[in-house]
Amino acid sequence: KNEVEQSPQNLTAQEGEFITINCSYSVGISALHWLQQHPGGGIVSLFMLSSGKKKHGRLIATINIQEKHSSLHITASHPRDSAVYICAVKGSNYKLTFGKGTLLTVNP
Amino acid sequence: NAGVTQTPKFRVLKTGQSMTLLCAQDMNHEYMYWYRQDPGMGLRLIHYSVGEGTTAKGEVPDGYNVSRLKKQNFLLGLESAAPSQTSVYFCASSPPDLGEQFFGPGTRLTVL
């Protein structure tokens, strides 16, 4: 069983919709990352958080350490938000453990 | 700053051939990583380095070797390529605290 589970695996939305992607993990962590990967593209770090909530533009990331759960929200979604969103957790060492990703498609 | 760069971007090998992938970073990061990404699977760590002259095995190290002779460079070698090594390879670097990892653009490798 993967230590990091994301849901849903695939998500299709209409432009303007509010989107939520979830990430659950089973181990103690020091930080959680949300990454974005466009089709055929590289990987970009969106957020790194260890508690609470962070916001950047239309993106909001939250984490609940007690429940071992994080969510990534996108407000007023746009077709350019179409990408794979990856959750990754960092334990006590230097390494990240990655989820399999959520493929988001936003239709105009 | 270029960030993290990878060479080459694409490569096709025949089974048994060897090659070296080069990763370079200009952010003076201590830590560097090599990952592979396969369909339906998350990124998996091949090898990593916590400083110049040091390397360590990750989750899937078999069939790969690495070297970190200079702080800014991390090389990934395939001595005898196999079709199972067909994948997209990403290099990343990070500072030694809880800092985020910065990824290169990836190398798409096909082994026939």
PDB file of C-alpha atoms in Angstrom:
ATOM      1  CA  LYS A   1       0.000   0.000   0.000  1.00  0.00           C
ATOM      2  CA  ASN A   2       1.368   3.366  -1.019  1.00  0.00           C
ATOM      3  CA  GLU A   3       2.125   5.570   1.957  1.00  0.00           C
ATOM      4  CA  VAL A   4       0.592   8.537   0.140  1.00  0.00           C
ATOM      5  CA  GLU A   5      -2.887   8.234  -1.343  1.00  0.00           C
ATOM      6  CA  GLN A   6      -4.483  10.875  -3.534  1.00  0.00           C
ATOM      7  CA  SER A   7      -8.105  11.225  -4.560  1.00  0.00           C
ATOM      8  CA  PRO A   8      -9.566  11.438  -7.023  1.00  0.00           C
ATOM      9  CA  GLN A   9      -7.220   9.909  -9.590  1.00  0.00           C
ATOM     10  CA  ASN A  10      -8.944  11.823 -12.382  1.00  0.00           C
ATOM     11  CA  LEU A  11     -11.064  14.950 -12.200  1.00  0.00           C
ATOM     12  CA  THR A  12     -12.894  16.794 -14.950  1.00  0.00           C
ATOM     13  CA  ALA A  13     -14.376  20.217 -14.282  1.00  0.00           C
ATOM     14  CA  GLN A  14     -15.956  23.107 -16.124  1.00  0.00           C
ATOM     15  CA  GLU A  15     -14.203  26.443 -16.207  1.00  0.00           C
ATOM     16  CA  GLY A  16     -15.026  28.460 -13.100  1.00  0.00           C
ATOM     17  CA  GLU A  17     -15.709  25.506 -10.809  1.00  0.00           C
ATOM     18  CA  PHE A  18     -14.152  25.120  -7.363  1.00  0.00           C
ATOM     19  CA  ILE A  19     -11.838  22.122  -7.257  1.00  0.00           C
ATOM     20  CA  THR A  20     -10.567  20.029  -4.364  1.00  0.00           C
ATOM     21  CA  ILE A  21      -7.856  17.380  -4.515  1.00  0.00           C
ATOM     22  CA  ASN A  22      -7.169  15.295  -1.433  1.00  0.00           C
ATOM     23  CA  CYS A  23      -4.052  13.652  -0.071  1.00  0.00           C
ATOM     24  CA  SER A  24      -3.851  11.203   2.831  1.00  0.00           C
ATOM     25  CA  TYR A  25      -0.681   9.777   4.261  1.00  0.00           C
ATOM     26  CA  SER A  26       0.097   7.071   6.782  1.00  0.00           C
ATOM     27  CA  VAL A  27       3.448   8.087   8.269  1.00  0.00           C
ATOM     28  CA  GLY A  28       4.677  10.912  10.422  1.00  0.00           C
ATOM     29  CA  ILE A  29       5.938  13.775   8.322  1.00  0.00           C
ATOM     30  CA  SER A  30       7.956  16.941   8.678  1.00  0.00           C
ATOM     31  CA  ALA A  31       6.479  18.634   5.606  1.00  0.00           C
ATOM     32  CA  LEU A  32       4.045  18.075   2.751  1.00  0.00           C
ATOM     33  CA  HIS A  33       4.512  19.300  -0.796  1.00  0.00           C
ATOM     34  CA  TRP A  34       2.067  19.945  -3.592  1.00  0.00           C
ATOM     35  CA  LEU A  35       3.557  19.820  -7.082  1.00  0.00           C
ATOM     36  CA  GLN A  36       2.158  20.543 -10.540  1.00  0.00           C
ATOM     37  CA  GLN A  37       3.111  18.800 -13.770  1.00  0.00           C
ATOM     38  CA  HIS A  38       1.715  19.927 -17.117  1.00  0.00           C
ATOM     39  CA  PRO A  39       1.437  17.310 -19.907  1.00  0.00           C
ATOM     40  CA  GLY A  40       4.887  16.613 -21.280  1.00  0.00           C
ATOM     41  CA  GLY A  41       6.263  19.226 -18.959  1.00  0.00           C
ATOM     42  CA  GLY A  42       8.455  19.535 -15.957  1.00  0.00           C
ATOM     43  CA  ILE A  43       7.474  19.515 -12.306  1.00  0.00           C
ATOM     44  CA  VAL A  44       6.902  22.705 -10.386  1.00  0.00           C
ATOM     45  CA  SER A  45       6.564  23.068  -6.644  1.00  0.00           C
ATOM     46  CA  LEU A  46       3.335  24.843  -5.653  1.00  0.00           C
ATOM     47  CA  PHE A  47       3.397  24.664  -1.875  1.00  0.00           C
ATOM     48  CA  MET A  48       5.377  23.276   0.993  1.00  0.00           C
ATOM     49  CA  LEU A  49       3.564  23.232   4.319  1.00  0.00           C
ATOM     50  CA  SER A  50       3.884  21.640   7.722  1.00  0.00           C
ATOM     51  CA  SER A  51       0.787  23.112   9.384  1.00  0.00           C
ATOM     52  CA  GLY A  52      -2.276  25.230   8.719  1.00  0.00           C
ATOM     53  CA  LYS A  53      -2.973  26.787   5.377  1.00  0.00           C
ATOM     54  CA  LYS A  54      -1.195  28.566   2.540  1.00  0.00           C
ATOM     55  CA  LYS A  55      -2.605  30.601  -0.339  1.00  0.00           C
ATOM     56  CA  HIS A  56      -1.096  31.649  -3.629  1.00  0.00           C
ATOM     57  CA  GLY A  57      -3.396  33.352  -6.091  1.00  0.00           C
ATOM     58  CA  ARG A  58      -6.316  31.001  -6.784  1.00  0.00           C
ATOM     59  CA  LEU A  59      -4.619  28.049  -5.086  1.00  0.00           C
ATOM     60  CA  ILE A  60      -5.073  27.155  -1.426  1.00  0.00           C
ATOM     61  CA  ALA A  61      -3.415  24.269   0.404  1.00  0.00           C
ATOM     62  CA  THR A  62      -4.403  23.046   3.847  1.00  0.00           C
ATOM     63  CA  ILE A  63      -3.026  20.348   6.107  1.00  0.00           C
ATOM     64  CA  ASN A  64      -4.376  18.602   9.199  1.00  0.00           C
ATOM     65  CA  ILE A  65      -1.452  16.911  10.916  1.00  0.00           C
ATOM     66  CA  GLN A  66      -3.633  14.995  13.406  1.00  0.00           C
ATOM     67  CA  GLU A  67      -5.770  13.503  10.641  1.00  0.00           C
ATOM     68  CA  LYS A  68      -2.779  13.022   8.282  1.00  0.00           C
ATOM     69  CA  HIS A  69      -4.656  14.759   5.492  1.00  0.00           C
ATOM     70  CA  SER A  70      -4.087  17.632   3.120  1.00  0.00           C
ATOM     71  CA  SER A  71      -6.233  19.296   0.480  1.00  0.00           C
ATOM     72  CA  LEU A  72      -5.414  21.437  -2.523  1.00  0.00           C
ATOM     73  CA  HIS A  73      -8.168  23.796  -3.625  1.00  0.00           C
ATOM     74  CA  ILE A  74      -8.406  25.743  -6.864  1.00  0.00           C
ATOM     75  CA  THR A  75     -10.917  28.566  -7.008  1.00  0.00           C
ATOM     76  CA  ALA A  76     -12.397  29.825 -10.298  1.00  0.00           C
ATOM     77  CA  SER A  77     -10.690  27.051 -12.257  1.00  0.00           C
ATOM     78  CA  HIS A  78      -9.345  27.770 -15.737  1.00  0.00           C
ATOM     79  CA  PRO A  79      -8.302  25.472 -18.612  1.00  0.00           C
ATOM     80  CA  ARG A  80      -4.676  26.406 -17.980  1.00  0.00           C
ATOM     81  CA  ASP A  81      -5.013  24.703 -14.573  1.00  0.00           C
ATOM     82  CA  SER A  82      -5.246  21.383 -16.425  1.00  0.00           C
ATOM     83  CA  ALA A  83      -2.311  19.345 -15.179  1.00  0.00           C
ATOM     84  CA  VAL A  84      -1.322  16.502 -12.893  1.00  0.00           C
ATOM     85  CA  TYR A  85      -1.192  17.526  -9.244  1.00  0.00           C
ATOM     86  CA  ILE A  86       1.143  15.522  -7.054  1.00  0.00           C
ATOM     87  CA  CYS A  87       1.249  15.281  -3.282  1.00  0.00           C
ATOM     88  CA  ALA A  88       4.546  14.344  -1.647  1.00  0.00           C
ATOM     89  CA  VAL A  89       5.500  13.956   1.999  1.00  0.00           C
ATOM     90  CA  LYS A  90       8.841  14.342   3.688  1.00  0.00           C
ATOM     91  CA  GLY A  91       9.665  12.276   6.730  1.00  0.00           C
ATOM     92  CA  SER A  92      12.588  12.650   9.089  1.00  0.00           C
ATOM     93  CA  ASN A  93      15.170  12.180   6.348  1.00  0.00           C
ATOM     94  CA  TYR A  94      15.879  14.029   3.135  1.00  0.00           C
ATOM     95  CA  LYS A  95      13.601  12.007   0.918  1.00  0.00           C
ATOM     96  CA  LEU A  96      10.133  12.618  -0.473  1.00  0.00           C
ATOM     97  CA  THR A  97       7.460   9.941  -0.897  1.00  0.00           C
ATOM     98  CA  PHE A  98       5.099  10.747  -3.750  1.00  0.00           C
ATOM     99  CA  GLY A  99       1.460  10.045  -4.464  1.00  0.00           C
ATOM    100  CA  LYS A 100       0.499   8.827  -7.919  1.00  0.00           C
ATOM    101  CA  GLY A 101      -1.004  12.156  -8.860  1.00  0.00           C
ATOM    102  CA  THR A 102      -4.422  13.530  -9.784  1.00  0.00           C
ATOM    103  CA  LEU A 103      -5.079  14.340 -13.428  1.00  0.00           C
ATOM    104  CA  LEU A 104      -7.185  17.504 -13.609  1.00  0.00           C
ATOM    105  CA  THR A 105      -8.884  18.550 -16.831  1.00  0.00           C
ATOM    106  CA  VAL A 106     -10.703  21.877 -16.909  1.00  0.00           C
ATOM    107  CA  ASN A 107     -12.951  22.346 -19.924  1.00  0.00           C
ATOM    108  CA  PRO A 108     -13.817  25.803 -21.297  1.00  0.00           C
TER     109      PRO A 108
ATOM    110  CA  ASN B   1      19.842  31.524 -13.020  1.00  0.00           C
ATOM    111  CA  ALA B   2      19.133  28.388 -15.029  1.00  0.00           C
ATOM    112  CA  GLY B   3      17.950  26.417 -11.976  1.00  0.00           C
ATOM    113  CA  VAL B   4      18.203  22.673 -12.622  1.00  0.00           C
ATOM    114  CA  THR B   5      19.135  21.524 -16.115  1.00  0.00           C
ATOM    115  CA  GLN B   6      19.281  18.018 -17.553  1.00  0.00           C
ATOM    116  CA  THR B   7      21.153  16.660 -20.553  1.00  0.00           C
ATOM    117  CA  PRO B   8      19.985  15.137 -22.854  1.00  0.00           C
ATOM    118  CA  LYS B   9      16.241  15.776 -23.157  1.00  0.00           C
ATOM    119  CA  PHE B  10      15.570  12.652 -25.210  1.00  0.00           C
ATOM    120  CA  ARG B  11      17.545   9.500 -25.912  1.00  0.00           C
ATOM    121  CA  VAL B  12      16.913   6.146 -27.546  1.00  0.00           C
ATOM    122  CA  LEU B  13      19.188   3.250 -26.610  1.00  0.00           C
ATOM    123  CA  LYS B  14      19.463  -0.348 -27.646  1.00  0.00           C
ATOM    124  CA  THR B  15      19.474  -3.053 -24.988  1.00  0.00           C
ATOM    125  CA  GLY B  16      22.954  -3.398 -23.518  1.00  0.00           C
ATOM    126  CA  GLN B  17      24.169   0.077 -24.437  1.00  0.00           C
ATOM    127  CA  SER B  18      25.415   2.461 -21.785  1.00  0.00           C
ATOM    128  CA  MET B  19      24.828   6.136 -21.227  1.00  0.00           C
ATOM    129  CA  THR B  20      25.167   8.923 -18.694  1.00  0.00           C
ATOM    130  CA  LEU B  21      22.533  11.513 -17.816  1.00  0.00           C
ATOM    131  CA  LEU B  22      23.845  14.819 -16.545  1.00  0.00           C
ATOM    132  CA  CYS B  23      22.112  17.031 -14.002  1.00  0.00           C
ATOM    133  CA  ALA B  24      23.436  20.481 -13.155  1.00  0.00           C
ATOM    134  CA  GLN B  25      22.165  23.066 -10.665  1.00  0.00           C
ATOM    135  CA  ASP B  26      23.326  26.615 -10.064  1.00  0.00           C
ATOM    136  CA  MET B  27      21.558  27.235  -6.732  1.00  0.00           C
ATOM    137  CA  ASN B  28      24.401  25.918  -4.557  1.00  0.00           C
ATOM    138  CA  HIS B  29      22.104  23.226  -3.157  1.00  0.00           C
ATOM    139  CA  GLU B  30      23.637  20.514  -1.002  1.00  0.00           C
ATOM    140  CA  TYR B  31      21.140  17.766  -1.836  1.00  0.00           C
ATOM    141  CA  MET B  32      20.476  16.281  -5.271  1.00  0.00           C
ATOM    142  CA  TYR B  33      18.195  13.455  -6.377  1.00  0.00           C
ATOM    143  CA  TRP B  34      17.465  11.239  -9.355  1.00  0.00           C
ATOM    144  CA  TYR B  35      13.899   9.990  -9.872  1.00  0.00           C
ATOM    145  CA  ARG B  36      12.137   7.957 -12.491  1.00  0.00           C
ATOM    146  CA  GLN B  37       8.503   8.461 -13.450  1.00  0.00           C
ATOM    147  CA  ASP B  38       6.470   5.666 -15.001  1.00  0.00           C
ATOM    148  CA  PRO B  39       2.791   5.619 -16.048  1.00  0.00           C
ATOM    149  CA  GLY B  40       0.467   4.848 -13.168  1.00  0.00           C
ATOM    150  CA  MET B  41       3.198   5.171 -10.583  1.00  0.00           C
ATOM    151  CA  GLY B  42       4.435   8.006  -8.480  1.00  0.00           C
ATOM    152  CA  LEU B  43       7.926   9.369  -8.792  1.00  0.00           C
ATOM    153  CA  ARG B  44      10.426   6.874  -7.403  1.00  0.00           C
ATOM    154  CA  LEU B  45      13.810   7.753  -5.997  1.00  0.00           C
ATOM    155  CA  ILE B  46      16.750   6.042  -7.696  1.00  0.00           C
ATOM    156  CA  HIS B  47      19.763   7.564  -5.917  1.00  0.00           C
ATOM    157  CA  TYR B  48      20.438  10.711  -3.996  1.00  0.00           C
ATOM    158  CA  SER B  49      23.341  12.749  -2.674  1.00  0.00           C
ATOM    159  CA  VAL B  50      23.602  14.895   0.448  1.00  0.00           C
ATOM    160  CA  GLY B  51      26.829  16.577  -0.582  1.00  0.00           C
ATOM    161  CA  GLU B  52      29.798  16.569  -2.892  1.00  0.00           C
ATOM    162  CA  GLY B  53      31.468  13.178  -2.968  1.00  0.00           C
ATOM    163  CA  THR B  54      28.557  11.362  -1.300  1.00  0.00           C
ATOM    164  CA  THR B  55      25.826   9.193  -2.806  1.00  0.00           C
ATOM    165  CA  ALA B  56      23.189   6.833  -1.434  1.00  0.00           C
ATOM    166  CA  LYS B  57      20.632   4.363  -2.763  1.00  0.00           C
ATOM    167  CA  GLY B  58      16.960   5.192  -3.038  1.00  0.00           C
ATOM    168  CA  GLU B  59      13.977   2.922  -3.663  1.00  0.00           C
ATOM    169  CA  VAL B  60      14.944   1.570  -7.099  1.00  0.00           C
ATOM    170  CA  PRO B  61      18.756   1.723  -7.449  1.00  0.00           C
ATOM    171  CA  ASP B  62      19.383  -1.532  -9.339  1.00  0.00           C
ATOM    172  CA  GLY B  63      20.889  -1.056 -12.800  1.00  0.00           C
ATOM    173  CA  TYR B  64      21.997   2.523 -12.099  1.00  0.00           C
ATOM    174  CA  ASN B  65      25.123   4.180 -10.753  1.00  0.00           C
ATOM    175  CA  VAL B  66      25.701   7.793  -9.764  1.00  0.00           C
ATOM    176  CA  SER B  67      28.525  10.173  -9.043  1.00  0.00           C
ATOM    177  CA  ARG B  68      28.722  13.615  -7.427  1.00  0.00           C
ATOM    178  CA  LEU B  69      32.283  14.768  -8.071  1.00  0.00           C
ATOM    179  CA  LYS B  70      31.283  18.438  -8.075  1.00  0.00           C
ATOM    180  CA  LYS B  71      28.621  20.036  -5.905  1.00  0.00           C
ATOM    181  CA  GLN B  72      26.720  21.395  -8.876  1.00  0.00           C
ATOM    182  CA  ASN B  73      26.611  18.163 -10.907  1.00  0.00           C
ATOM    183  CA  PHE B  74      24.942  14.800 -10.320  1.00  0.00           C
ATOM    184  CA  LEU B  75      25.462  12.102 -12.939  1.00  0.00           C
ATOM    185  CA  LEU B  76      23.248   9.053 -13.464  1.00  0.00           C
ATOM    186  CA  GLY B  77      24.751   6.141 -15.365  1.00  0.00           C
ATOM    187  CA  LEU B  78      23.217   3.115 -17.005  1.00  0.00           C
ATOM    188  CA  GLU B  79      25.934   0.536 -17.610  1.00  0.00           C
ATOM    189  CA  SER B  80      23.842  -1.945 -19.606  1.00  0.00           C
ATOM    190  CA  ALA B  81      20.441  -0.544 -20.515  1.00  0.00           C
ATOM    191  CA  ALA B  82      17.343  -2.755 -20.340  1.00  0.00           C
ATOM    192  CA  PRO B  83      13.833  -2.138 -21.706  1.00  0.00           C
ATOM    193  CA  SER B  84      12.587  -1.915 -18.092  1.00  0.00           C
ATOM    194  CA  GLN B  85      14.611   1.294 -17.795  1.00  0.00           C
ATOM    195  CA  THR B  86      12.438   3.022 -20.370  1.00  0.00           C
ATOM    196  CA  SER B  87      11.110   5.944 -18.385  1.00  0.00           C
ATOM    197  CA  VAL B  88      11.210   9.675 -17.820  1.00  0.00           C
ATOM    198  CA  TYR B  89      14.042  10.648 -15.515  1.00  0.00           C
ATOM    199  CA  PHE B  90      13.916  13.736 -13.331  1.00  0.00           C
ATOM    200  CA  CYS B  91      16.708  15.308 -11.382  1.00  0.00           C
ATOM    201  CA  ALA B  92      16.024  17.586  -8.428  1.00  0.00           C
ATOM    202  CA  SER B  93      17.977  19.603  -5.916  1.00  0.00           C
ATOM    203  CA  SER B  94      17.189  21.102  -2.538  1.00  0.00           C
ATOM    204  CA  PRO B  95      18.790  22.979   0.345  1.00  0.00           C
ATOM    205  CA  PRO B  96      19.549  20.934   3.481  1.00  0.00           C
ATOM    206  CA  ASP B  97      16.579  22.087   5.544  1.00  0.00           C
ATOM    207  CA  LEU B  98      12.875  21.387   4.964  1.00  0.00           C
ATOM    208  CA  GLY B  99      13.112  23.381   1.743  1.00  0.00           C
ATOM    209  CA  GLU B 100      11.312  22.499  -1.436  1.00  0.00           C
ATOM    210  CA  GLN B 101      12.885  20.448  -4.180  1.00  0.00           C
ATOM    211  CA  PHE B 102      13.548  22.079  -7.539  1.00  0.00           C
ATOM    212  CA  PHE B 103      13.106  19.794 -10.520  1.00  0.00           C
ATOM    213  CA  GLY B 104      14.801  19.662 -13.880  1.00  0.00           C
ATOM    214  CA  PRO B 105      12.807  19.400 -17.117  1.00  0.00           C
ATOM    215  CA  GLY B 106      13.246  15.636 -17.411  1.00  0.00           C
ATOM    216  CA  THR B 107      14.928  13.202 -19.794  1.00  0.00           C
ATOM    217  CA  ARG B 108      12.769  10.821 -21.801  1.00  0.00           C
ATOM    218  CA  LEU B 109      14.695   7.575 -22.289  1.00  0.00           C
ATOM    219  CA  THR B 110      13.564   4.707 -24.482  1.00  0.00           C
ATOM    220  CA  VAL B 111      15.416   1.388 -24.441  1.00  0.00           C
ATOM    221  CA  LEU B 112      14.630  -0.882 -27.387  1.00  0.00           C
TER     222      LEU B 112
END
